[in-house]
Amino acid sequence: MRTEWYKNAVVYQIYPLSFCDANDDGYGDIEGIISKLDYIRDLGVTAIWFSPLYKSPDYDYGYDIADYKAIDEKFGAMEDFDRLLNECHKRDLKVIMDMALNHTSIEHPWFREAVSSPDSPYRDYYIIRKGKREGDELLPPSNWESTFTGSAWERIGDSDDFYLHLFCIEQADLNWENPKVREEVVDILNFWLKKGVDGFRFDVFNMYSKVYPIQDDDDIKPFQKGAKYYVDGPRMHEFLKEMNEKAMSHYDCYTVGESYHPSSRDAKEYIKEENRELDSIFNFDHLNSDNIGGKKFFKKKFDLKEFKRGLFDPQHDSFGEGWNTLVLENHDNQRSVSRFGISTLFHRYEAATMLATITYMGFGIPYIYMGQEIGMTNCHFHNIDEMKDPVSHMVYKLMCSYHMPKRLAFSFIRFGARDHARVPMQWDDSVNAGFNKGHEPWQCMNPNYKKINVKKDLESDKSIYRYFQKVLKIKKENDAAIYGEVKEYDKDSTRVVAYSREYEGKRLFIVGNFLNRKTLYILPRWVREGKILLDNYEDISIKEGVLDLKPYQAVIFEVNK
Ligand code: NOJ
C-alpha cells in the first residue's frame, strides 16, 4: 500500500566513503554507519539516503557502478547491508538508495562485453557511433561535451567507433532506447525493493533520454555543447512512467530525481502526482547564487535575491502539484557556512542555524548532508594533490592548458571543489577526528577537526546539532510547515529572507538575517501578536513592530488566526 510518508520526512545524506571507518582501512564502511544510527535518528531524521554503496572502481567515487546488485567490498558484504537495512528500520529510519542509471562503469560486465566485439548483443546497451573521418583525422560522432570537460565521446580501442560518456570517460552512457536496458533497470530496482528499501535517488535522471539521430549542437553559446539534445529528452516522461509502473508502484516507495538544469516546464511534469513519474526532484538554482552561470568554480559576489529566487520559485511552482525538496549541501557542493558571503569567523553557529531555519521551514523535504548538522566548513586544501575528485583535476588541467598560472587555477578549484564536502566526518578531536583509529583516510582530513566535531558541538551551549533538532521538530509537528502555502515577504531585500506558511488557521512567519551585522526588520502587522517558536539567539529585540536582528539571527513566529 502506498503511503505518503515522504511528505513529512527529514532525509540525512551519507557519503559512505567518508562517514565512519570501523575497520580502520581508510574508507568509511557499513559497520561504521550502523554505529552512528542513533546519532542520526536523534537528530530528528526519518530517512537516510546512501550515496552509492555498490561495487565500483571509484573513478567517480561510486557513481560509476560496476555491479548494481553487489555491495562494494570496502563497505562490507551484502549481509552487512541487510543488517544495516534492518537496523535502520528498527529505528524507524527509511532507506533511500542512490541509483546512477544514466551510465555504468566501464568495468561493468555489460560494457566489457559491449566493447569485446562489434557483434556483441551488449553493444546496443550503450550509445556507440562511428566517428567522422576528415582526411586522416577521426573526429568524434558529434561535438557534444562531457559535463566534466572535454568531448563526450571516447574512442573504442583503435576502431572507428566511439561511446558516449556525459561524465567521466569511465562512465559510459546507457542506451535507454533499448528495451532490454530498461528491463535490466526494472530488474535492479525490484531487486532492492524486494529487499525492503524504501526509496531511490535517481542520479542525473533527466539525461536518460537523448535526441536521435545524434547531431552537432550548432548554438553559438550553449551552456554545455549538446545539452539541448541530452537534457529533458523526448522520451523522459515515458521512461519514468514505465519504471514507476513496473517497479516503484508495487511498493511504498519514495523517489527523488537529481535533475540536471531541468526546464521549469519539465521540472513540474516530473513530479505532478497524477503523472506517476517521481515524487520529488532536487532544485539547485539557489546554490548557484555565488557562482557565474552555474559554473561552480567561478566565484561571484553572493546575490541574496538570486538565492531567494532559486530557493522559492520551485516551492511556488510545485505547490499543489507535487512535492519539493530543500537542500543546502550535498557531496557535490561546498559547505554552506563557507559560502553565500557568510563570515564564519565569529558566527558559525548563527549562520548554520539561520540557514537551516530559512531553508527547512519552506515547502518540501529537508535534506541534511552529513556534517552540516555540526556546521562543518570547507577544507583548507593546500594543493591540487590533496584533492581526490576527478572533476577538480580535470578542470584544473583544462585551466592550466590555457596557460592560466597554476596558483590562480588552483584558487578557482579551491572555491568550488566538491572535495570540500567529501573529507571525513568529524566526530571528535582524537586521531583522524574519530573517523577511524589512525589509518590514513582515502581523503585528507579537514585540519579544523579539533575545533569542529560532533563531540565538541554536543558539549557546547551553542550546539548546532541541538538547534537542528529543534527546527526539525517544529517542522514535523506543524502542519503549516509541511502543507502550508509559502508567501514571500520583502522579496527584494538584500539583507533578509522572510516568508510565511499558512494552513488551517495556523500561520508561521520565518525571518532570517543574511548579514554579519545588525539589521532592522519591520514585521508585518499580523506577526506582531505572534508567539516566538524558535530563535537562534537567546534574546530578541522587538520595538513597536521593528525587529532588531543580530548577525545571522533567525526567528520563527507562530500566529493562530
Ligand atoms: C551527480 C552526482 O551527484 C555526482 O556526484 C556524479 O559525479 C554525477 N551525477 C555523475 O554520476
Coordinates of C-alpha atoms and ligand atoms in Angstrom, one line a residue:
M1 CA 0.0 0.0 0.0
R2 CA 1.3 3.4 -1.0
T3 CA 1.5 6.0 1.8
E4 CA 2.8 9.5 1.8
W5 CA 5.4 9.1 4.4
Y6 CA 7.8 11.2 2.4
K7 CA 5.7 14.4 2.8
N8 CA 6.9 14.9 6.4
A9 CA 10.2 13.1 6.1
V10 CA 13.6 14.5 7.0
V11 CA 16.4 13.0 5.0
Y12 CA 20.0 12.7 6.0
Q13 CA 22.6 12.0 3.3
I14 CA 25.5 9.8 4.0
Y15 CA 28.6 9.7 1.7
P16 CA 29.7 6.3 2.8
L17 CA 33.4 6.7 1.9
S18 CA 33.7 9.5 4.4
F19 CA 31.3 8.8 7.2
C20 CA 32.8 6.3 9.7
D21 CA 35.5 3.7 9.1
A22 CA 35.0 0.9 11.6
N23 CA 37.6 -1.5 10.3
D24 CA 40.3 1.2 10.0
D25 CA 41.3 0.8 6.4
G26 CA 40.8 4.4 5.4
Y27 CA 37.4 4.0 3.9
G28 CA 34.1 4.5 5.6
D29 CA 32.0 1.3 5.9
I30 CA 28.6 -0.1 6.8
E31 CA 29.7 -1.2 10.2
G32 CA 30.7 2.4 10.9
I33 CA 27.3 3.7 9.7
I34 CA 25.5 1.2 11.9
S35 CA 27.4 2.5 14.9
K36 CA 26.1 6.0 14.3
L37 CA 22.4 5.3 13.6
D38 CA 21.3 6.5 17.0
Y39 CA 23.1 9.8 16.4
I40 CA 21.3 10.2 13.1
R41 CA 17.8 9.2 14.5
D42 CA 18.2 11.5 17.5
L43 CA 18.7 14.5 15.2
G44 CA 15.1 14.1 14.1
V45 CA 15.9 12.3 10.8
T46 CA 13.3 9.9 9.4
A47 CA 15.2 8.6 6.3
I48 CA 18.8 8.1 5.2
W49 CA 19.9 8.5 1.6
F50 CA 23.1 6.5 1.0
S51 CA 25.4 7.7 -1.8
P52 CA 26.3 4.6 -3.8
L53 CA 27.4 1.5 -1.8
Y54 CA 27.6 -0.7 -4.9
K55 CA 30.7 -2.3 -6.4
S56 CA 32.6 0.4 -8.2
P57 CA 36.2 1.1 -9.3
D58 CA 35.7 4.6 -7.9
Y59 CA 36.7 6.7 -10.9
D60 CA 33.8 8.9 -9.8
Y61 CA 33.7 7.5 -6.2
G62 CA 30.7 5.2 -6.5
Y63 CA 28.8 7.0 -9.3
D64 CA 30.5 4.6 -11.7
I65 CA 28.7 1.3 -10.9
A66 CA 30.2 -2.0 -11.9
D67 CA 27.5 -4.2 -10.3
Y68 CA 24.1 -2.8 -9.3
K69 CA 23.4 -5.8 -7.1
A70 CA 26.6 -6.1 -5.1
I71 CA 27.9 -4.1 -2.2
D72 CA 31.5 -2.9 -2.7
E73 CA 33.9 -4.9 -0.6
K74 CA 35.4 -1.8 1.1
F75 CA 31.9 -1.1 2.6
G76 CA 31.2 -4.7 3.6
A77 CA 29.2 -7.6 2.2
M78 CA 25.5 -7.9 1.3
E79 CA 24.8 -9.4 4.7
D80 CA 26.2 -6.2 6.3
F81 CA 23.8 -4.2 4.1
D82 CA 20.9 -6.4 5.1
R83 CA 21.8 -5.7 8.7
L84 CA 22.1 -2.0 8.0
L85 CA 18.6 -2.0 6.5
N86 CA 17.2 -3.9 9.5
E87 CA 19.0 -1.6 12.0
C88 CA 17.6 1.4 10.2
H89 CA 14.1 0.0 10.2
K90 CA 14.3 -0.8 13.9
R91 CA 14.9 2.9 14.4
D92 CA 12.1 3.9 12.1
L93 CA 14.6 5.2 9.6
K94 CA 13.7 4.7 5.9
V95 CA 16.4 3.8 3.5
I96 CA 16.9 5.6 0.2
M97 CA 19.3 4.0 -2.3
D98 CA 21.2 6.0 -4.8
M99 CA 20.7 4.8 -8.4
A100 CA 23.1 6.0 -11.1
L101 CA 21.4 4.7 -14.2
N102 CA 22.3 7.2 -16.8
H103 CA 25.6 5.4 -17.1
T104 CA 27.5 2.4 -15.9
S105 CA 31.2 2.0 -15.0
I106 CA 33.3 0.8 -18.0
E107 CA 34.1 -2.1 -15.7
H108 CA 30.5 -3.2 -15.7
P109 CA 30.3 -6.7 -17.4
W110 CA 27.8 -5.2 -19.9
F111 CA 30.3 -2.6 -21.1
R112 CA 33.2 -5.1 -21.1
E113 CA 31.0 -7.4 -23.3
A114 CA 29.9 -4.5 -25.5
V115 CA 33.5 -3.5 -26.4
S116 CA 34.7 -7.0 -26.7
S117 CA 33.2 -7.4 -30.2
P118 CA 31.3 -5.3 -32.7
D119 CA 28.7 -8.2 -32.8
S120 CA 28.2 -8.3 -29.0
P121 CA 24.5 -8.1 -28.1
Y122 CA 25.6 -5.7 -25.3
R123 CA 26.8 -3.2 -27.9
D124 CA 23.3 -1.8 -28.0
Y125 CA 23.3 -1.3 -24.3
Y126 CA 25.4 1.8 -24.8
I127 CA 25.5 4.7 -27.2
I128 CA 28.1 3.7 -29.7
R129 CA 28.6 5.6 -33.0
K130 CA 31.1 5.8 -35.8
G131 CA 33.5 8.8 -35.7
K132 CA 33.6 11.2 -38.6
R133 CA 36.6 10.8 -40.9
E134 CA 38.0 14.0 -42.1
G135 CA 41.1 13.3 -44.1
D136 CA 43.5 11.4 -41.9
E137 CA 41.6 12.6 -38.8
L138 CA 39.0 10.7 -36.9
L139 CA 36.6 13.1 -35.2
P140 CA 34.0 12.1 -32.6
P141 CA 30.5 11.5 -33.8
S142 CA 29.3 14.9 -32.6
N143 CA 30.6 18.0 -30.8
W144 CA 28.8 17.2 -27.5
E145 CA 30.8 18.0 -24.4
S146 CA 31.0 16.0 -21.2
T147 CA 29.7 17.9 -18.2
F148 CA 33.1 17.1 -16.7
T149 CA 35.0 18.9 -19.6
G150 CA 36.2 17.7 -23.0
S151 CA 34.5 15.7 -25.7
A152 CA 31.6 13.4 -24.6
W153 CA 32.9 10.7 -26.8
E154 CA 35.7 8.2 -26.3
R155 CA 37.2 6.0 -29.0
I156 CA 36.9 2.3 -28.6
G157 CA 40.4 1.0 -29.0
D158 CA 41.7 1.7 -32.5
S159 CA 38.3 1.1 -34.1
D160 CA 36.3 3.9 -35.7
D161 CA 33.7 3.6 -33.0
F162 CA 33.2 5.9 -30.0
Y163 CA 31.0 5.5 -26.9
L164 CA 29.2 8.4 -25.3
H165 CA 30.0 9.5 -21.7
L166 CA 28.4 12.6 -20.5
F167 CA 30.5 12.4 -17.3
C168 CA 33.9 10.7 -16.8
I169 CA 35.5 8.7 -19.5
E170 CA 35.0 5.7 -17.2
Q171 CA 31.2 6.3 -17.1
A172 CA 29.6 5.1 -20.3
D173 CA 26.1 6.3 -21.0
L174 CA 23.4 3.6 -21.2
N175 CA 21.1 3.4 -24.3
W176 CA 17.7 3.8 -22.7
E177 CA 16.1 3.4 -26.2
N178 CA 16.9 -0.3 -25.9
P179 CA 14.0 -2.0 -24.2
K180 CA 16.5 -4.6 -22.8
V181 CA 18.3 -1.8 -20.9
R182 CA 15.0 -0.7 -19.4
E183 CA 14.2 -4.2 -18.4
E184 CA 17.5 -4.5 -16.6
V185 CA 16.8 -1.3 -14.8
V186 CA 13.4 -2.5 -13.6
D187 CA 15.0 -5.7 -12.5
I188 CA 17.6 -3.8 -10.5
L189 CA 15.0 -1.6 -8.8
N190 CA 12.9 -4.6 -8.0
F191 CA 15.9 -6.4 -6.5
W192 CA 16.4 -3.6 -4.0
L193 CA 12.7 -3.1 -3.4
K194 CA 12.2 -6.8 -2.6
K195 CA 14.9 -6.4 0.0
G196 CA 12.9 -3.8 1.7
V197 CA 14.5 -0.5 0.7
D198 CA 12.1 2.5 0.9
G199 CA 13.1 4.8 -1.9
F200 CA 15.5 5.8 -4.6
R201 CA 17.5 8.9 -5.5
F202 CA 18.0 8.8 -9.3
D203 CA 21.3 10.3 -10.3
V204 CA 21.1 12.9 -13.2
F205 CA 17.8 11.2 -14.3
N206 CA 16.8 13.8 -16.8
M207 CA 19.6 12.7 -19.1
Y208 CA 18.4 9.2 -19.8
S209 CA 16.6 10.2 -23.0
K210 CA 18.6 11.7 -25.8
V211 CA 17.6 13.2 -29.1
Y212 CA 18.2 10.9 -32.1
P213 CA 19.8 10.9 -34.6
I214 CA 22.8 12.3 -32.8
Q215 CA 23.7 15.6 -34.3
D216 CA 26.1 18.5 -33.7
D217 CA 25.0 21.3 -31.4
D218 CA 25.4 24.4 -33.5
D219 CA 24.3 27.0 -31.0
I220 CA 26.9 29.7 -30.6
K221 CA 26.7 29.9 -26.8
P222 CA 25.1 26.8 -25.3
F223 CA 25.8 26.3 -21.6
Q224 CA 27.1 22.9 -22.5
K225 CA 27.5 21.8 -26.1
G226 CA 24.9 19.1 -26.8
A227 CA 22.9 19.7 -23.6
K228 CA 19.8 20.6 -25.6
Y229 CA 20.0 17.1 -27.1
Y230 CA 20.5 15.3 -23.8
V231 CA 18.7 17.1 -21.1
D232 CA 14.9 16.6 -20.7
G233 CA 15.0 14.4 -23.8
P234 CA 11.8 13.5 -25.7
R235 CA 11.1 10.1 -24.0
M236 CA 12.0 11.2 -20.4
H237 CA 8.4 11.2 -19.2
E238 CA 7.6 7.9 -20.8
F239 CA 10.7 6.2 -19.3
L240 CA 9.9 7.4 -15.8
K241 CA 6.3 6.3 -16.1
E242 CA 7.4 2.8 -17.2
M243 CA 9.9 2.5 -14.3
N244 CA 7.2 3.6 -11.9
E245 CA 4.6 1.2 -13.2
K246 CA 6.9 -1.8 -13.4
A247 CA 8.8 -1.3 -10.1
M248 CA 8.0 1.6 -7.7
S249 CA 4.2 1.5 -7.9
H250 CA 4.2 -2.0 -6.4
Y251 CA 5.9 -0.8 -3.2
D252 CA 5.6 2.0 -0.7
C253 CA 8.5 3.7 -2.4
Y254 CA 9.5 7.3 -2.5
T255 CA 11.6 8.7 -5.3
V256 CA 13.7 11.8 -5.7
G257 CA 15.3 12.7 -9.0
E258 CA 18.6 14.6 -9.2
S259 CA 18.0 16.7 -12.2
Y260 CA 20.5 18.5 -14.4
H261 CA 19.2 22.0 -15.1
P262 CA 15.7 21.0 -15.9
S263 CA 13.4 23.3 -17.8
S264 CA 10.8 24.6 -15.4
R265 CA 8.0 23.0 -17.5
D266 CA 9.6 19.6 -17.3
A267 CA 10.5 20.0 -13.7
K268 CA 6.9 20.4 -12.9
E269 CA 5.8 17.5 -15.1
Y270 CA 8.2 15.1 -13.4
I271 CA 6.6 15.5 -10.0
K272 CA 3.0 16.0 -10.7
E273 CA 1.2 13.4 -8.6
E274 CA -1.2 12.4 -11.3
N275 CA 1.7 11.8 -13.7
R276 CA 3.1 9.0 -11.6
E277 CA 6.7 9.6 -12.5
L278 CA 8.7 10.9 -9.5
D279 CA 7.7 12.1 -6.1
S280 CA 10.2 14.9 -6.0
I281 CA 13.3 16.3 -7.6
F282 CA 16.2 18.4 -6.4
N283 CA 16.4 22.0 -7.3
F284 CA 19.9 23.6 -7.0
D285 CA 19.5 27.0 -8.5
H286 CA 19.9 28.8 -5.2
L287 CA 23.3 27.0 -4.8
N288 CA 24.5 28.9 -7.9
S289 CA 23.9 32.3 -6.4
D290 CA 27.6 32.8 -5.6
N291 CA 29.0 31.5 -8.9
I292 CA 28.8 32.6 -12.5
G293 CA 26.1 31.0 -14.6
G294 CA 26.1 27.7 -12.6
K295 CA 29.8 27.2 -13.2
K296 CA 30.8 26.2 -9.8
F297 CA 34.5 27.2 -10.0
F298 CA 33.8 30.8 -11.0
K299 CA 33.0 32.8 -7.9
K300 CA 30.9 35.9 -8.0
K301 CA 29.6 38.2 -5.2
F302 CA 26.7 36.4 -3.5
D303 CA 23.4 37.6 -4.6
L304 CA 20.7 37.1 -2.0
K305 CA 17.9 37.9 -4.4
E306 CA 19.0 35.2 -6.7
F307 CA 19.3 32.8 -3.8
K308 CA 15.7 33.5 -2.9
R309 CA 14.5 33.1 -6.4
G310 CA 16.3 29.7 -6.7
L311 CA 15.0 28.6 -3.3
F312 CA 11.5 29.7 -3.5
D313 CA 10.5 29.5 -7.2
P314 CA 10.4 25.7 -7.1
Q315 CA 8.4 25.9 -3.9
H316 CA 5.7 28.0 -5.6
D317 CA 5.8 26.0 -8.8
S318 CA 5.4 22.7 -7.2
F319 CA 2.9 23.7 -4.6
G320 CA -0.4 21.9 -5.2
E321 CA 1.1 19.8 -8.0
G322 CA 3.7 17.6 -6.3
W323 CA 6.3 17.7 -3.6
N324 CA 9.5 19.7 -3.2
T325 CA 12.9 19.2 -1.6
L326 CA 15.1 21.6 0.4
V327 CA 18.8 21.3 0.0
L328 CA 21.7 23.4 1.2
E329 CA 24.6 20.9 0.9
N330 CA 25.4 17.5 -0.7
H331 CA 28.5 15.7 -1.8
D332 CA 28.7 17.9 -4.9
N333 CA 28.8 21.2 -3.2
Q334 CA 30.8 23.3 -0.9
R335 CA 29.8 23.6 2.8
S336 CA 27.0 26.1 3.2
V337 CA 28.6 28.0 6.1
S338 CA 31.7 28.7 3.9
R339 CA 29.8 30.3 1.1
F340 CA 26.9 32.7 0.3
G341 CA 29.0 35.6 1.5
I342 CA 29.0 34.2 5.0
S343 CA 31.7 35.0 7.6
T344 CA 32.1 32.1 9.9
L345 CA 34.9 33.6 11.9
F346 CA 32.7 34.7 14.8
H347 CA 29.3 33.5 13.7
R348 CA 29.5 29.9 12.5
Y349 CA 26.7 28.8 14.9
E350 CA 24.4 31.6 14.0
A351 CA 25.0 31.2 10.2
A352 CA 24.5 27.4 10.2
T353 CA 21.3 27.7 12.3
M354 CA 19.9 30.7 10.3
L355 CA 20.5 28.8 7.0
A356 CA 18.7 25.7 8.4
T357 CA 15.8 27.8 9.6
I358 CA 15.1 29.7 6.5
T359 CA 15.6 26.6 4.3
Y360 CA 13.9 23.8 6.1
M361 CA 10.8 25.7 7.2
G362 CA 10.0 26.1 3.5
F363 CA 7.8 23.8 1.4
G364 CA 9.4 20.5 0.9
I365 CA 11.5 17.7 2.5
P366 CA 14.6 18.9 4.4
Y367 CA 17.8 17.2 3.1
I368 CA 20.7 17.3 5.5
Y369 CA 24.2 16.4 4.4
M370 CA 26.4 14.7 6.9
G371 CA 28.3 17.2 9.0
Q372 CA 26.0 20.1 8.1
E373 CA 24.3 19.5 11.5
I374 CA 27.5 20.5 13.3
G375 CA 28.4 23.3 10.9
M376 CA 31.4 21.6 9.2
T377 CA 33.2 24.1 7.0
N378 CA 35.1 24.0 3.7
C379 CA 38.6 22.4 4.0
H380 CA 41.7 24.5 3.6
F381 CA 43.3 22.5 0.7
H382 CA 46.9 23.4 0.0
N383 CA 47.4 22.0 -3.4
I384 CA 45.6 20.0 -6.1
D385 CA 47.2 16.7 -5.0
E386 CA 45.2 16.8 -1.8
M387 CA 42.0 16.7 -3.8
K388 CA 40.6 13.4 -5.0
D389 CA 37.6 14.4 -7.1
P390 CA 38.4 13.8 -10.8
V391 CA 36.4 16.9 -11.7
S392 CA 38.8 19.1 -9.7
H393 CA 41.7 17.6 -11.5
M394 CA 40.1 17.8 -15.0
V395 CA 39.1 21.4 -14.6
Y396 CA 42.5 22.3 -13.1
K397 CA 44.2 20.7 -16.1
L398 CA 42.0 22.4 -18.5
M399 CA 42.7 25.8 -17.0
C400 CA 46.4 25.2 -17.0
S401 CA 46.2 24.1 -20.6
Y402 CA 45.0 27.7 -21.4
H403 CA 48.2 29.0 -19.7
M404 CA 46.4 30.1 -16.6
P405 CA 49.0 30.4 -13.8
K406 CA 48.8 27.3 -11.6
R407 CA 48.1 29.2 -8.4
L408 CA 45.2 31.1 -10.0
A409 CA 43.8 27.9 -11.4
F410 CA 44.0 26.3 -8.0
S411 CA 42.3 29.2 -6.4
F412 CA 39.3 28.6 -8.7
I413 CA 39.2 24.9 -8.0
R414 CA 39.5 25.6 -4.2
F415 CA 36.5 27.8 -4.4
G416 CA 34.1 25.3 -6.0
A417 CA 35.5 21.9 -5.3
R418 CA 33.3 19.0 -4.5
D419 CA 36.2 17.8 -2.3
H420 CA 35.1 20.2 0.5
A421 CA 32.1 18.0 1.3
R422 CA 34.0 14.8 0.9
V423 CA 36.6 15.0 3.7
P424 CA 35.9 12.6 6.5
M425 CA 33.2 13.3 9.0
Q426 CA 34.5 15.0 12.2
W427 CA 33.3 13.0 15.2
D428 CA 35.8 14.1 17.9
D429 CA 39.2 15.5 18.5
S430 CA 41.1 12.2 18.5
V431 CA 43.3 11.0 15.6
N432 CA 41.5 11.5 12.3
A433 CA 38.6 13.1 14.1
G434 CA 37.4 9.7 15.2
F435 CA 36.6 8.8 11.6
N436 CA 38.8 5.8 12.3
K437 CA 41.7 4.7 14.5
G438 CA 44.6 6.2 12.6
H439 CA 44.9 4.6 9.2
E440 CA 45.4 7.4 6.6
P441 CA 41.9 8.2 5.3
W442 CA 41.2 8.0 1.5
Q443 CA 40.8 11.7 1.5
C444 CA 42.7 14.1 3.8
M445 CA 41.1 15.4 7.0
N446 CA 40.0 19.0 7.4
P447 CA 42.7 20.3 9.8
N448 CA 40.0 22.2 11.8
Y449 CA 38.6 19.0 13.3
K450 CA 39.9 19.7 16.7
K451 CA 37.7 22.8 16.8
I452 CA 34.7 21.5 14.9
N453 CA 33.5 18.0 15.7
V454 CA 30.4 16.2 16.9
K455 CA 31.6 15.7 20.5
K456 CA 32.5 19.4 20.9
D457 CA 29.3 20.5 19.3
L458 CA 27.2 18.4 21.6
E459 CA 29.0 19.7 24.7
S460 CA 28.7 23.3 23.6
D461 CA 26.0 25.7 24.9
K462 CA 25.7 26.7 21.3
S463 CA 25.2 23.3 19.7
I464 CA 24.2 23.4 16.1
Y465 CA 23.0 19.8 16.3
R466 CA 20.6 20.7 19.1
Y467 CA 19.3 23.6 17.2
F468 CA 18.7 21.4 14.2
Q469 CA 16.8 19.0 16.5
K470 CA 14.5 22.0 17.4
V471 CA 13.9 23.2 13.9
L472 CA 13.2 19.7 12.6
K473 CA 10.8 19.1 15.5
I474 CA 8.9 22.3 14.6
K475 CA 8.9 21.3 11.0
K476 CA 7.4 17.8 11.7
E477 CA 4.9 18.9 14.3
N478 CA 3.4 21.8 12.5
D479 CA 1.1 21.0 9.6
A480 CA 1.6 24.6 8.4
A481 CA 5.3 23.8 8.0
I482 CA 4.5 20.8 5.9
Y483 CA 1.3 21.7 4.0
G484 CA 1.1 25.4 4.2
E485 CA 1.5 27.7 1.2
V486 CA 4.6 29.8 1.1
K487 CA 4.2 33.6 0.9
E488 CA 7.3 35.6 0.5
Y489 CA 7.8 39.0 2.1
D490 CA 10.3 41.6 1.1
K491 CA 11.5 39.6 -1.9
D492 CA 13.7 42.5 -3.0
S493 CA 15.6 42.8 0.3
T494 CA 19.3 42.1 0.0
R495 CA 19.5 41.6 3.8
V496 CA 16.8 39.3 4.9
V497 CA 14.8 36.2 3.9
A498 CA 11.2 36.4 5.2
Y499 CA 8.1 34.3 4.4
S500 CA 5.0 32.8 5.9
R501 CA 3.4 29.4 5.8
E502 CA -0.3 29.2 6.4
Y503 CA -2.5 26.1 6.9
E504 CA -5.9 25.6 8.5
G505 CA -5.9 28.7 10.7
K506 CA -2.3 28.5 11.7
R507 CA 0.4 30.8 10.4
L508 CA 4.1 30.7 10.7
F509 CA 6.4 33.5 10.0
I510 CA 10.1 32.9 9.3
V511 CA 12.7 35.6 9.1
G512 CA 16.5 35.4 8.9
N513 CA 19.2 38.0 8.6
F514 CA 21.8 37.1 6.0
L515 CA 24.2 39.8 7.1
N516 CA 27.0 39.5 9.6
R517 CA 25.8 42.8 11.2
K518 CA 22.7 44.0 12.7
T519 CA 19.7 44.9 10.6
L520 CA 16.3 46.3 11.3
Y521 CA 13.2 44.5 10.0
I522 CA 9.7 45.8 10.2
L523 CA 7.4 42.9 11.0
P524 CA 4.1 42.5 9.2
R525 CA 1.3 43.6 11.5
W526 CA -0.2 40.2 11.9
V527 CA 3.0 38.8 13.1
R528 CA 3.3 41.2 15.9
E529 CA 0.9 39.4 18.2
G530 CA 2.6 36.1 17.4
K531 CA 4.4 33.8 19.8
I532 CA 8.1 33.0 19.2
L533 CA 8.6 29.4 18.4
L534 CA 12.3 29.5 17.8
D535 CA 15.2 31.9 17.8
N536 CA 18.9 31.2 17.3
Y537 CA 19.9 33.9 19.8
E538 CA 19.0 33.9 23.5
D539 CA 17.3 37.2 23.3
I540 CA 15.2 39.1 20.8
S541 CA 14.6 42.8 20.5
I542 CA 11.3 44.0 19.0
K543 CA 10.2 47.6 19.5
E544 CA 6.9 48.8 18.0
G545 CA 6.9 46.0 15.5
V546 CA 10.5 46.5 14.5
L547 CA 12.8 43.6 14.9
D548 CA 16.4 44.4 15.6
L549 CA 18.1 41.4 14.1
K550 CA 21.5 40.5 15.2
P551 CA 24.1 39.0 12.7
Y552 CA 22.6 35.9 11.1
Q553 CA 19.7 35.9 13.6
A554 CA 16.7 33.8 12.6
V555 CA 13.3 33.7 14.2
I556 CA 10.2 31.6 13.8
F557 CA 6.8 33.1 14.9
E558 CA 3.6 31.3 15.3
V559 CA 0.2 33.1 14.9
N560 CA -3.2 31.5 15.4
K561 CA -5.9 33.2 13.4
Ligands
NOJ1 C1 25.6 13.5 -9.9 C2 26.3 13.0 -8.7 O1 25.8 13.6 -7.6 C3 27.7 13.3 -8.9 O2 28.5 13.1 -7.7 C4 28.2 12.5 -10.0 O3 29.6 12.8 -10.3 C5 27.4 12.7 -11.3 N1 26.0 12.8 -11.0 C6 27.6 11.6 -12.3 O4 27.1 10.4 -11.8

